[in-house]
mmCIF file of C-alpha atoms and ligand atoms in Angstrom:
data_model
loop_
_atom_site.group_PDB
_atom_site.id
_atom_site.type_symbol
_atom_site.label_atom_id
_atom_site.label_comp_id
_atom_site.label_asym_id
_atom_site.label_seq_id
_atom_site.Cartn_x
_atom_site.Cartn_y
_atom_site.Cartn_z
ATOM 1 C CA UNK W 1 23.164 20.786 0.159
ATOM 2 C CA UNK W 2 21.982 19.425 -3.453
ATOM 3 C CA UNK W 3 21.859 15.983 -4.674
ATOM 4 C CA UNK W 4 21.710 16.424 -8.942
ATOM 5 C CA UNK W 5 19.295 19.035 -8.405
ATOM 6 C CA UNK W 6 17.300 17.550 -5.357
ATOM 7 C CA UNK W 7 17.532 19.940 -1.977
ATOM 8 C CA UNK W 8 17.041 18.133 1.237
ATOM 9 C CA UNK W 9 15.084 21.218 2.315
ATOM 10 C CA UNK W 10 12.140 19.879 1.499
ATOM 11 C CA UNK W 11 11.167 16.278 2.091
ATOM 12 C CA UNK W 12 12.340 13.427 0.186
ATOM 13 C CA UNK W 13 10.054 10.772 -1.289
ATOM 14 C CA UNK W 14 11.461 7.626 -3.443
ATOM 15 C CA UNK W 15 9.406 6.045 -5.247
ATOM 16 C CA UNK W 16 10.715 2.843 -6.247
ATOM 17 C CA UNK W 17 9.164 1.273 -9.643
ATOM 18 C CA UNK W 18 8.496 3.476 -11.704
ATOM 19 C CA UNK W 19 5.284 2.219 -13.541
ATOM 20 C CA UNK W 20 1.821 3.161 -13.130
ATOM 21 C CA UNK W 21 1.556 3.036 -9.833
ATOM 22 C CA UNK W 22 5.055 4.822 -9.356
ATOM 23 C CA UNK W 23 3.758 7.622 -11.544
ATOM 24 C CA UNK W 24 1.153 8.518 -10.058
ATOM 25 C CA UNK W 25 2.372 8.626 -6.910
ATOM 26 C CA UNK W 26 5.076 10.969 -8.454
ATOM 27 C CA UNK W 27 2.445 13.161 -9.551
ATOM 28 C CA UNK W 28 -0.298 13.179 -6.428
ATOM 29 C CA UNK W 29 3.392 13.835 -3.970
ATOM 30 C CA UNK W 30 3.946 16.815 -6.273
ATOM 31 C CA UNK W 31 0.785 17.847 -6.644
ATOM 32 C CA UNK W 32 0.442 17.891 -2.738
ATOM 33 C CA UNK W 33 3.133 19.741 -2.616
ATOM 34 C CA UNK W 34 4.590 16.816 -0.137
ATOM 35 C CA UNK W 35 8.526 17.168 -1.179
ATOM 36 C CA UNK W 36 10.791 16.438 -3.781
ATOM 37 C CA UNK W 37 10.480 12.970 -5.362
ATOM 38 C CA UNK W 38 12.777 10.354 -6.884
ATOM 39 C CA UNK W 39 11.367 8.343 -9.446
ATOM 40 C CA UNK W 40 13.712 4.798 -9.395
ATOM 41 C CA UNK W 41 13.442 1.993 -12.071
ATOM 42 C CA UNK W 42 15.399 -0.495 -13.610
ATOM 43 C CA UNK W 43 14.273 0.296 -17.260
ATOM 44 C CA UNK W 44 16.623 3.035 -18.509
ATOM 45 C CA UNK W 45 14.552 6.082 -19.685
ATOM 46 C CA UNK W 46 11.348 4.925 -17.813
ATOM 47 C CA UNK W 47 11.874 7.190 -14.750
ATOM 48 C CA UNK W 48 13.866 9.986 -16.787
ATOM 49 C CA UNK W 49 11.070 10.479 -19.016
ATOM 50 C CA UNK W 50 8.431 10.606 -16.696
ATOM 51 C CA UNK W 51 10.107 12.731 -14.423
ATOM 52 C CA UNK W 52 11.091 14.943 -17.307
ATOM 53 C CA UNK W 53 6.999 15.059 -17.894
ATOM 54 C CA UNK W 54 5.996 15.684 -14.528
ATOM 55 C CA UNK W 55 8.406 18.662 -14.300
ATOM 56 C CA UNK W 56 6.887 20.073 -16.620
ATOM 57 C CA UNK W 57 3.469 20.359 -15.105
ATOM 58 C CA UNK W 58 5.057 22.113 -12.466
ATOM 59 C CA UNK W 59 4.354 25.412 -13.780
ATOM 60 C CA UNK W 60 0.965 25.026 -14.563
ATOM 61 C CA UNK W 61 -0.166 23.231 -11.083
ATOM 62 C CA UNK W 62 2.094 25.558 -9.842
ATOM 63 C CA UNK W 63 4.264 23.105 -7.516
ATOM 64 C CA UNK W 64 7.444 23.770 -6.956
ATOM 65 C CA UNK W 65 8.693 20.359 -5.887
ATOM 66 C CA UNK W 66 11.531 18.895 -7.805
ATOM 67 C CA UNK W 67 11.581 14.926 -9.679
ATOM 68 C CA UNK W 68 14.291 13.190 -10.448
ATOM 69 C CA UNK W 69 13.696 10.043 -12.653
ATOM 70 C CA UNK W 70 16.941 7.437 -12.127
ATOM 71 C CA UNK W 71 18.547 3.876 -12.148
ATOM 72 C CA UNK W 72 21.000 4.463 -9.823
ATOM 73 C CA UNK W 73 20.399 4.120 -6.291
ATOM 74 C CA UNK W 74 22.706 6.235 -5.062
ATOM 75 C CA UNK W 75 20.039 8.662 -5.794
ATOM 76 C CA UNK W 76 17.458 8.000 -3.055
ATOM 77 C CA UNK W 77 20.437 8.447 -0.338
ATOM 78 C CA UNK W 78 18.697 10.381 2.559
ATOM 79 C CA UNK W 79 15.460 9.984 1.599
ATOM 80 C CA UNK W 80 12.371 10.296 4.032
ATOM 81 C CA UNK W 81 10.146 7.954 2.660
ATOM 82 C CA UNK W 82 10.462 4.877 -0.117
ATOM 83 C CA UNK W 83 7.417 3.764 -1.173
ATOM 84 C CA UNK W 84 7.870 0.129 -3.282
ATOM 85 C CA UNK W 85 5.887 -0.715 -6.546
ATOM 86 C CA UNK W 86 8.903 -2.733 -8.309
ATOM 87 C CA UNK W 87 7.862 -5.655 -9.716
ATOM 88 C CA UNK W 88 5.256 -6.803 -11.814
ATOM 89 C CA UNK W 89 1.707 -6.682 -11.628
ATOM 90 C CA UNK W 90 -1.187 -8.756 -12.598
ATOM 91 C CA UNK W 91 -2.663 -9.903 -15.665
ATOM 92 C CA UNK W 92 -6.591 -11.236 -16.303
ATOM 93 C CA UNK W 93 -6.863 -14.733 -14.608
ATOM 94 C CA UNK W 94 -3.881 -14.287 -12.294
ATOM 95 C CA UNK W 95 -3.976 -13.872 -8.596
ATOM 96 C CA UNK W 96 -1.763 -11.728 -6.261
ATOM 97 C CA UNK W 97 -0.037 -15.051 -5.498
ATOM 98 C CA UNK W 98 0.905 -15.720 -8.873
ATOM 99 C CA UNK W 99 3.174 -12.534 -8.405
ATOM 100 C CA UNK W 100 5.352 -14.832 -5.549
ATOM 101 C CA UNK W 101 8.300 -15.960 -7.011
ATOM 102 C CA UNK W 102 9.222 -12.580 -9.487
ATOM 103 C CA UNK W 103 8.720 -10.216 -7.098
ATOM 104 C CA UNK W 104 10.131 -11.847 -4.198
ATOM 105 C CA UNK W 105 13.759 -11.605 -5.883
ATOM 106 C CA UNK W 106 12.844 -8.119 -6.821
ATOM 107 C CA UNK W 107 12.123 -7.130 -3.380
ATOM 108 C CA UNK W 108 15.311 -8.480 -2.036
ATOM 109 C CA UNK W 109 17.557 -6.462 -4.004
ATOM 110 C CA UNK W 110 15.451 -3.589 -3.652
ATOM 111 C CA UNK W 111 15.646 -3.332 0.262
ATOM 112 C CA UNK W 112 19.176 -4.322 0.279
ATOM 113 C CA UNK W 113 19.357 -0.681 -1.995
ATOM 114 C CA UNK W 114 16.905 0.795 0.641
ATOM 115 C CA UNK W 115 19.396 -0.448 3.610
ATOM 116 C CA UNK W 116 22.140 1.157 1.742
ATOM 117 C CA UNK W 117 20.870 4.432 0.423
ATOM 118 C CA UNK W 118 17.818 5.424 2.631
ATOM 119 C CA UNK W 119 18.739 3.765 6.044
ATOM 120 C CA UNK W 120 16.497 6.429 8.129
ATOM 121 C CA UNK W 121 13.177 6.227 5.532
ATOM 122 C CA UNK W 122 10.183 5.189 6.643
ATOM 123 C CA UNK W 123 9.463 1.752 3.938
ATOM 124 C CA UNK W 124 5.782 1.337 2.191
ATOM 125 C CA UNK W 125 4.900 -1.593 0.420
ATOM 126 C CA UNK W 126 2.493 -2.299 -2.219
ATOM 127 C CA UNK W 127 4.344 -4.774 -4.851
ATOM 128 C CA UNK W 128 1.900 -7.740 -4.162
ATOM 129 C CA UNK W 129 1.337 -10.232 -2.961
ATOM 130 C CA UNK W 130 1.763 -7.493 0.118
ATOM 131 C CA UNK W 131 1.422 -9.755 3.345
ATOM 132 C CA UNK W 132 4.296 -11.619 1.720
ATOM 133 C CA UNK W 133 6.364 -8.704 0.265
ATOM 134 C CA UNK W 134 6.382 -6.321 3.421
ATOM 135 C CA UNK W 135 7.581 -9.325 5.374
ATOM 136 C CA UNK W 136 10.361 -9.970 3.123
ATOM 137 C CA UNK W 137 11.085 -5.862 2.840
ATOM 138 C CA UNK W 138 11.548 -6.292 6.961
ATOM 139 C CA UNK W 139 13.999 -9.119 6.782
ATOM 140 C CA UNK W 140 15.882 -7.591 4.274
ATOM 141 C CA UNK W 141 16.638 -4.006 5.509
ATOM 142 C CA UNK W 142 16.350 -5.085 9.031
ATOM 143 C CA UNK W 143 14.693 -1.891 10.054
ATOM 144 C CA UNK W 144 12.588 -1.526 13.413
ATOM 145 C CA UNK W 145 8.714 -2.526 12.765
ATOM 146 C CA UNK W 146 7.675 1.082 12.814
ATOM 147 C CA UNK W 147 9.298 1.692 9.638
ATOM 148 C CA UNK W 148 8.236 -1.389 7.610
ATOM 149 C CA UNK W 149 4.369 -1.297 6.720
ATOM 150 C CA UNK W 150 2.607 -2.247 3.741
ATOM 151 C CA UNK W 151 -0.078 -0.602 2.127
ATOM 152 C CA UNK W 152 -3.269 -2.801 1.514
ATOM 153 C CA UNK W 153 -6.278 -1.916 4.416
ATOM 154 C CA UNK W 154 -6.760 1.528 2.825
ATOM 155 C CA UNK W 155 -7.512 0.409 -0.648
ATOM 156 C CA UNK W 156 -9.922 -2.077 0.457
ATOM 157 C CA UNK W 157 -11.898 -0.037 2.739
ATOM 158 C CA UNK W 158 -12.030 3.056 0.013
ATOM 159 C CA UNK W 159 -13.382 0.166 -2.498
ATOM 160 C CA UNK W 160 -16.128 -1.116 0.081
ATOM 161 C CA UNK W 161 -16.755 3.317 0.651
ATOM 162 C CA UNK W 162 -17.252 3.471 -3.339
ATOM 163 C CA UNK W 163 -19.966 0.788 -3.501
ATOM 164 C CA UNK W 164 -21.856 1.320 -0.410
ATOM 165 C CA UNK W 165 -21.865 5.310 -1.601
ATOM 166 C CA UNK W 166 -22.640 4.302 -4.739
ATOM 167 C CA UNK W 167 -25.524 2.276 -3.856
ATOM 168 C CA UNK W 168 -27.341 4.754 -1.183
ATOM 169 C CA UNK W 169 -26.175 7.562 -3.358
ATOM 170 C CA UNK W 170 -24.408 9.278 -0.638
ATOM 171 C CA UNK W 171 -21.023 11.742 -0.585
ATOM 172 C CA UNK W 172 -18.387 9.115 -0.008
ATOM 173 C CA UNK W 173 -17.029 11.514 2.965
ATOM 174 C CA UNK W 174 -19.977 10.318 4.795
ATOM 175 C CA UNK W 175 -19.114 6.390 4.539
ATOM 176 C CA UNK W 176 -16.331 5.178 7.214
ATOM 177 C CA UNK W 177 -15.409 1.416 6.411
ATOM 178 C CA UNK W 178 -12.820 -0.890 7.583
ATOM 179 C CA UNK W 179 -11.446 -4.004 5.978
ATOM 180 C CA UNK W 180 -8.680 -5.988 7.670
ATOM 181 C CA UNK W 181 -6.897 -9.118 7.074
ATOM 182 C CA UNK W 182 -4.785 -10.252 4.372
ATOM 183 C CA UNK W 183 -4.613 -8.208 1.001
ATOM 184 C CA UNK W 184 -6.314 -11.409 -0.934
ATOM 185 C CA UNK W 185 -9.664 -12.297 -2.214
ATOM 186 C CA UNK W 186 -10.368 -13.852 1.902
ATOM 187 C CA UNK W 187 -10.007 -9.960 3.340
ATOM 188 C CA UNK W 188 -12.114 -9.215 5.828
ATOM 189 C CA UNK W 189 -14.849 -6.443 5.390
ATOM 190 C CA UNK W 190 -15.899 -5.287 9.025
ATOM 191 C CA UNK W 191 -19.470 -5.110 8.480
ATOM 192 C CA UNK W 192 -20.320 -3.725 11.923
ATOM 193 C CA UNK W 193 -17.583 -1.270 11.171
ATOM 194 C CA UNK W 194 -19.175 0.585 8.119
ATOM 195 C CA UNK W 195 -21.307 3.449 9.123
ATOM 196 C CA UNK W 196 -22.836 6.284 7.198
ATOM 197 C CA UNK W 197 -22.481 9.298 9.282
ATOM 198 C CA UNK W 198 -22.907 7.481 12.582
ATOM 199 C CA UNK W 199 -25.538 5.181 11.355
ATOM 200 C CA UNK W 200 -24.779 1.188 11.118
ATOM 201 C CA UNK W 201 -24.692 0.168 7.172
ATOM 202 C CA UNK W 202 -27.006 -2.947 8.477
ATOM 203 C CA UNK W 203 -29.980 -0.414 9.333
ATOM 204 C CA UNK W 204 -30.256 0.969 5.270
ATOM 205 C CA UNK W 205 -28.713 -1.829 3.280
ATOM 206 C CA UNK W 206 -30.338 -5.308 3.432
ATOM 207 C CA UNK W 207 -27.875 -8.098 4.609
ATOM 208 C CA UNK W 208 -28.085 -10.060 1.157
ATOM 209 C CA UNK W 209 -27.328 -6.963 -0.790
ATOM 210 C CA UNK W 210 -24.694 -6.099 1.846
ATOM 211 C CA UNK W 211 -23.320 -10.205 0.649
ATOM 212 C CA UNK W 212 -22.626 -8.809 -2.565
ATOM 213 C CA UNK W 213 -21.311 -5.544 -1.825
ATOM 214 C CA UNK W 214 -18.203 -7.233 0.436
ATOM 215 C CA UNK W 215 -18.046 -10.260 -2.193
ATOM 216 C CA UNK W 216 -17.533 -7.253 -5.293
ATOM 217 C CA UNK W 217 -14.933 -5.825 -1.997
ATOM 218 C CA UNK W 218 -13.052 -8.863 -2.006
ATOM 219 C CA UNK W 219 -12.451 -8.832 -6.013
ATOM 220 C CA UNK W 220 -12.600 -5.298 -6.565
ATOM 221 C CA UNK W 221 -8.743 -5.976 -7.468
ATOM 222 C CA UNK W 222 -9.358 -8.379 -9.920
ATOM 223 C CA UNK W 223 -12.615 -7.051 -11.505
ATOM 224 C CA UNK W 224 -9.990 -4.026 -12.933
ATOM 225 C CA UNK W 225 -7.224 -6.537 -13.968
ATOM 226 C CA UNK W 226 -10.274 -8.160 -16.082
ATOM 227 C CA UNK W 227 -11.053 -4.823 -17.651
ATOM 228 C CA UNK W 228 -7.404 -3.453 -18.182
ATOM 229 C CA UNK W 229 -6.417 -6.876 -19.606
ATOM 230 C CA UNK W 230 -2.931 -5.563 -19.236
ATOM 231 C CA UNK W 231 -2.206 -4.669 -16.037
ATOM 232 C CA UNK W 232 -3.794 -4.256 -12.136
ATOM 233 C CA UNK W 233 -5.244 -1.003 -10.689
ATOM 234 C CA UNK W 234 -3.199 1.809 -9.831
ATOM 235 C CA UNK W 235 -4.889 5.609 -9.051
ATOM 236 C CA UNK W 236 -6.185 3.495 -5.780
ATOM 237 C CA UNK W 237 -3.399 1.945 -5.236
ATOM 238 C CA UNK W 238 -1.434 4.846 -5.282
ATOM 239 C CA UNK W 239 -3.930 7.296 -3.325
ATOM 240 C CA UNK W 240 -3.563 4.894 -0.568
ATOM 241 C CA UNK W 241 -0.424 4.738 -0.440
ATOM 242 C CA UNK W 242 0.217 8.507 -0.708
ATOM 243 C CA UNK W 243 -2.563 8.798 2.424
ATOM 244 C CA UNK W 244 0.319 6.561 4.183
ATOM 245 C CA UNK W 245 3.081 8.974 3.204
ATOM 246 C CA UNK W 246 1.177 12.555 4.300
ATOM 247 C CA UNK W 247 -0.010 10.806 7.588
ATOM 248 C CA UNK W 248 3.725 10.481 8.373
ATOM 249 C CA UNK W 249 5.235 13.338 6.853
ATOM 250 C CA UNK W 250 3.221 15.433 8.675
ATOM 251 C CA UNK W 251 3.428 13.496 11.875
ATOM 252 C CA UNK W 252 -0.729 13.171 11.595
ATOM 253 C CA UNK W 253 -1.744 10.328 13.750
ATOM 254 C CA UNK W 254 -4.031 9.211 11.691
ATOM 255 C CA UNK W 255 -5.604 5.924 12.160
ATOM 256 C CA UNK W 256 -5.509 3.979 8.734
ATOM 257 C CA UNK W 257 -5.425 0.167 8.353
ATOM 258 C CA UNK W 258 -2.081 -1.115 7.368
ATOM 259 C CA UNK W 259 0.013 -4.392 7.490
ATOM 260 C CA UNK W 260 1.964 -4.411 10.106
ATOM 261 C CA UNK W 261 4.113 -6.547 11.958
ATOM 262 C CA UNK W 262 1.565 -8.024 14.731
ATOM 263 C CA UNK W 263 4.022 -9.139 17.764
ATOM 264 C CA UNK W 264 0.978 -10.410 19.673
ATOM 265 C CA UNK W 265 -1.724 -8.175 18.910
ATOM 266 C CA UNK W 266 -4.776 -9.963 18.055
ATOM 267 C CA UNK W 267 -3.701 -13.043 19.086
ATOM 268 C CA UNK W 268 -1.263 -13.010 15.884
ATOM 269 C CA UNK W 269 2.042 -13.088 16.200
ATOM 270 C CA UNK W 270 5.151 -12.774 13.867
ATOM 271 C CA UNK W 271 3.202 -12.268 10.530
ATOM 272 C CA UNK W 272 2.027 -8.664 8.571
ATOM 273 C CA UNK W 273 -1.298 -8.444 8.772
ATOM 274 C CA UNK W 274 -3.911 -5.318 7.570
ATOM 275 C CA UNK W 275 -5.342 -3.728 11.755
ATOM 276 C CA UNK W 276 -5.690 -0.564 12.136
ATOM 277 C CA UNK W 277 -2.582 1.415 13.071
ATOM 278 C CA UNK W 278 -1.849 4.654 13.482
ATOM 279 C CA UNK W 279 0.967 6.614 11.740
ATOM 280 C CA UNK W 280 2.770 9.597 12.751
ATOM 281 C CA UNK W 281 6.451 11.021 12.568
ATOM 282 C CA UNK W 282 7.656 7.651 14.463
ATOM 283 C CA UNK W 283 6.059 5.554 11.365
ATOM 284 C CA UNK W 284 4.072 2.897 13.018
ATOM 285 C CA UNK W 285 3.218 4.347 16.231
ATOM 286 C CA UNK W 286 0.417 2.206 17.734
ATOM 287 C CA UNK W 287 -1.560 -0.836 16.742
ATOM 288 C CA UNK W 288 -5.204 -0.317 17.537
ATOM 289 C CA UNK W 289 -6.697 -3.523 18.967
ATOM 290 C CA UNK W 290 -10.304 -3.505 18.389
ATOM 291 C CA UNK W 291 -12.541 -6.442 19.125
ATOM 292 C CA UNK W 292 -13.791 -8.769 16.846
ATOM 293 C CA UNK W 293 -17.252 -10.112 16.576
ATOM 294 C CA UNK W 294 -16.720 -14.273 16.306
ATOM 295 C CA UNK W 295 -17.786 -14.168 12.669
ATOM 296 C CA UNK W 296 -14.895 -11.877 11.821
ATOM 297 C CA UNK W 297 -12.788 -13.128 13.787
ATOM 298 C CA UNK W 298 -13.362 -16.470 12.001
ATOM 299 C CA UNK W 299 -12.612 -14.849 8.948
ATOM 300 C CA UNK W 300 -9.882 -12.906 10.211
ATOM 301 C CA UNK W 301 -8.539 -16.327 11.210
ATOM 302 C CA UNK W 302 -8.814 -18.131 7.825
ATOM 303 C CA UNK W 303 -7.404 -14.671 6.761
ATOM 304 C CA UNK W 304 -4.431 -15.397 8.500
ATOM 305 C CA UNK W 305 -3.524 -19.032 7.610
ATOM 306 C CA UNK W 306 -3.703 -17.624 3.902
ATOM 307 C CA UNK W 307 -1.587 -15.069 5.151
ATOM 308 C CA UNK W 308 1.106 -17.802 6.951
ATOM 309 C CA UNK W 309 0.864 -20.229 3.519
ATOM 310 C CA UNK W 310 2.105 -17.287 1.183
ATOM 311 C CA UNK W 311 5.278 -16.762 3.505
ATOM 312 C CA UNK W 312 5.959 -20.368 3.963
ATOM 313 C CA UNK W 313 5.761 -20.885 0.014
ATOM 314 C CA UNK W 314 7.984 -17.820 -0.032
ATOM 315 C CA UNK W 315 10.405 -18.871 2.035
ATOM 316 C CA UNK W 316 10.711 -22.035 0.319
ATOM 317 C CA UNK W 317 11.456 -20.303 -3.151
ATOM 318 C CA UNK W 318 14.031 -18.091 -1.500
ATOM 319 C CA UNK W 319 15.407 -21.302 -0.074
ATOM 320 C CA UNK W 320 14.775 -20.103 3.559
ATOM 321 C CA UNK W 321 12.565 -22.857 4.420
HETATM 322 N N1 LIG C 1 13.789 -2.339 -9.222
HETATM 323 C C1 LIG C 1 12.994 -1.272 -9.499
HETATM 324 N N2 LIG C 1 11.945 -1.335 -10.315
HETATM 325 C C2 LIG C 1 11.676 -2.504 -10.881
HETATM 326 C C3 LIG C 1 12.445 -3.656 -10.643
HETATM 327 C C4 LIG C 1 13.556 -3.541 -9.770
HETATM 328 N N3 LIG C 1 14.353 -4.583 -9.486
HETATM 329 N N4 LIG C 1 11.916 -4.676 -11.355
HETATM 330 C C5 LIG C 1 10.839 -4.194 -11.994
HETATM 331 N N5 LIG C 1 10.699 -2.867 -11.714
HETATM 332 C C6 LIG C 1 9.724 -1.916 -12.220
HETATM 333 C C7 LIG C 1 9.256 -2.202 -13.626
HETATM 334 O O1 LIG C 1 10.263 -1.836 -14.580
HETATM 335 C C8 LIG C 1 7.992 -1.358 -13.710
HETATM 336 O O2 LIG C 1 8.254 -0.078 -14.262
HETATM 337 O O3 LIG C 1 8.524 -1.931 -11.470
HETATM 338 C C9 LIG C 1 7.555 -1.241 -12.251
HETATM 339 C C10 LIG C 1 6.182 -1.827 -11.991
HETATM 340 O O4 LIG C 1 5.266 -1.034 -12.656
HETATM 341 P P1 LIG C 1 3.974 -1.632 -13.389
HETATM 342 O O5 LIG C 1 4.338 -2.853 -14.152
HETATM 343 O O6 LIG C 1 3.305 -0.521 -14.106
HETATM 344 O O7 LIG C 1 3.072 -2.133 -12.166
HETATM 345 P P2 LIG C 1 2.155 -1.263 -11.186
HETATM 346 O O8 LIG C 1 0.771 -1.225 -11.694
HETATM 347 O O9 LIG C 1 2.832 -0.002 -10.846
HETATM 348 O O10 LIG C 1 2.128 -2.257 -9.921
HETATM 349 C C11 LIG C 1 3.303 -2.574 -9.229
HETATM 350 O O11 LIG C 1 2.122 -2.973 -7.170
HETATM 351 O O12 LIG C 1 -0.143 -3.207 -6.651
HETATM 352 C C12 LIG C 1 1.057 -3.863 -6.937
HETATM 353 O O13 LIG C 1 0.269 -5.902 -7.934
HETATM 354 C C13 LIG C 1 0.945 -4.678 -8.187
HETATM 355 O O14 LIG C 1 2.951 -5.924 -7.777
HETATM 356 C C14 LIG C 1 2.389 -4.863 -8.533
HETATM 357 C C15 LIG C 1 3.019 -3.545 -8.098
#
């Protein structure tokens, strides 16, 4: 069976928003050699041209895969996986919250297309602000939990990798780090969580220097919109959410931290939050309760009540208050 040149032999990754984020994510799936991708966007030409592009690299990377760049929806019918950029992103002096009101009416027409076209497909997040858009993408398409998760937990605990491999001058493959909570400036860096090949961060970096590695953590995000000036990050962004993808394409089990819907799981219930999870062909297939020490779970908390304000002031712009 072909869909304008698409075969549903291989997988089938959307990839709606087709901007920088969106583009590279086109380009690491086919790369990867992870399926066939769709490239959707509202600005005519946008996704053409870029899937036109990455085509033609095709040849020389020597992938196979097939992208389609489209405005028509119609186009990610049967897909496998959507993976949501649409919207817009920061500029210098803005925070994810400033993002609210635009891309929360972007996000509701794009899982009502979602619900139409790709009613099986596992749904990844990353327009921001994420706690609030993933919870919206769930109301809207309805879909079970497993299959509504937002990407945020892997970014930030790659950033807080970089800079504590950066400062001991260490392979980044032997840093493990883990940073929970909301996707905002009040995430929560698990200190006691970071260890370089076994070995607690707290026994080679001092705690004060350790302060201002999580604080750069926290506004990694934002120190890139202040250099870019004209948009936010997205190679991170969009290895993250790629990670997400593979883990479930390939039924890994891998245990990444993600928002998910918490239904009681650390004492939170009814609100996306970043825990560790673990994904495998059945999308969301376990939260991973791990215990808090009180000081991060203090944080956690105030974490959360950011978390629950960004809904409620959603809510009251989509009049659902
Ligand atoms: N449907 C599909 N695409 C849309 C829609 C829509 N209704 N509205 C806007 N878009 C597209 C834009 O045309 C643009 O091409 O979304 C794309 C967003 O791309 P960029 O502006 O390059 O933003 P990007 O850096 O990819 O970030 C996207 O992810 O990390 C978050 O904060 C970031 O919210 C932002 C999002």
């Amino acid at each position: 069976m072909k869909e304008r040149g698409i075969t549903v032999a291989r997988k089938k990754i959307a990839l709606i928003g087709a901007g920088n984020i969106g583009g590279t994510m086109a380009h690491l799936c086919l790369l990867k050699g992870l399926g066939d991708v769709v490239l959707y966007d509202v600005i005519d030409g946008l996704p053409q041209g870029k899937a036109l592009d990455l085509l033609q690299s095709g040849p020389i990377e020597n992938f196979d895969g097939k992208c389609l760049g489209t405005t028509q929806y119609e186009d990610i019918a049967g897909a496998d996986v959507c993976i949501v950029t649409a919207g817009i992103a920061r500029k210098p002096g803005m925070s994810r919250d400033d993002l609210l009101g635009t891309n929360a009416k972007i996000l509701g027409q794009v899982g009502e297309g979602i619900k139409k076209y790709a009613p099986d497909s596992l749904v990844i997040v990353i327009t921001n602000p994420l706690d609030a858009m993933v919870t919206l993408m769930k109301r809207v398409t309805g879909f079970p939990k497993n299959r509504v998760v937002g990407q945020s937990g892997i970014l930030d605990s790659s950033r807080y990798r970089t800079f504590v491999a950066q400062e001991l001058n260490v392979s980044v493959s032997s840093v493990a780090a883990l940073v929970l909570g909301g996707h905002g400036d009040d995430m929560v860096p698990v200190r006691s969580s970071c260890l370089i090949s076994g070995v607690p961060v707290e026994k080679l970096i001092p705690a004060k220097r350790l302060d201002e590695i999580e604080a750069r953590v926290r506004n990694a995000g934002g120190e890139i919109v202040a250099l870019l000036k004209t948009g936010s990050a997205y190679y991170s962004p969009a290895s993250a959410a790629v990670r997400m993808a593979e883990a479930y394409l390939f039924d890994k089990k891998e245990i990444l931290p993600c928002a998910a819907l918490l239904e009681g799981e650390y004492g939170v219930n009814g609100y996306y939050f970043c825990v560790p999870v673990m994904i495998g062909a059945g999308g969301v297939e376990k939260i991973i309760d791990i215990h808090l020490s009180a000081t991060d779970k203090k944080a956690f908390d105030e974490s959360l009540n950011h978390v629950k304000d960004i809904v409620q002031s959603m809510d009251r712009i989509l009049g659902v208050a």
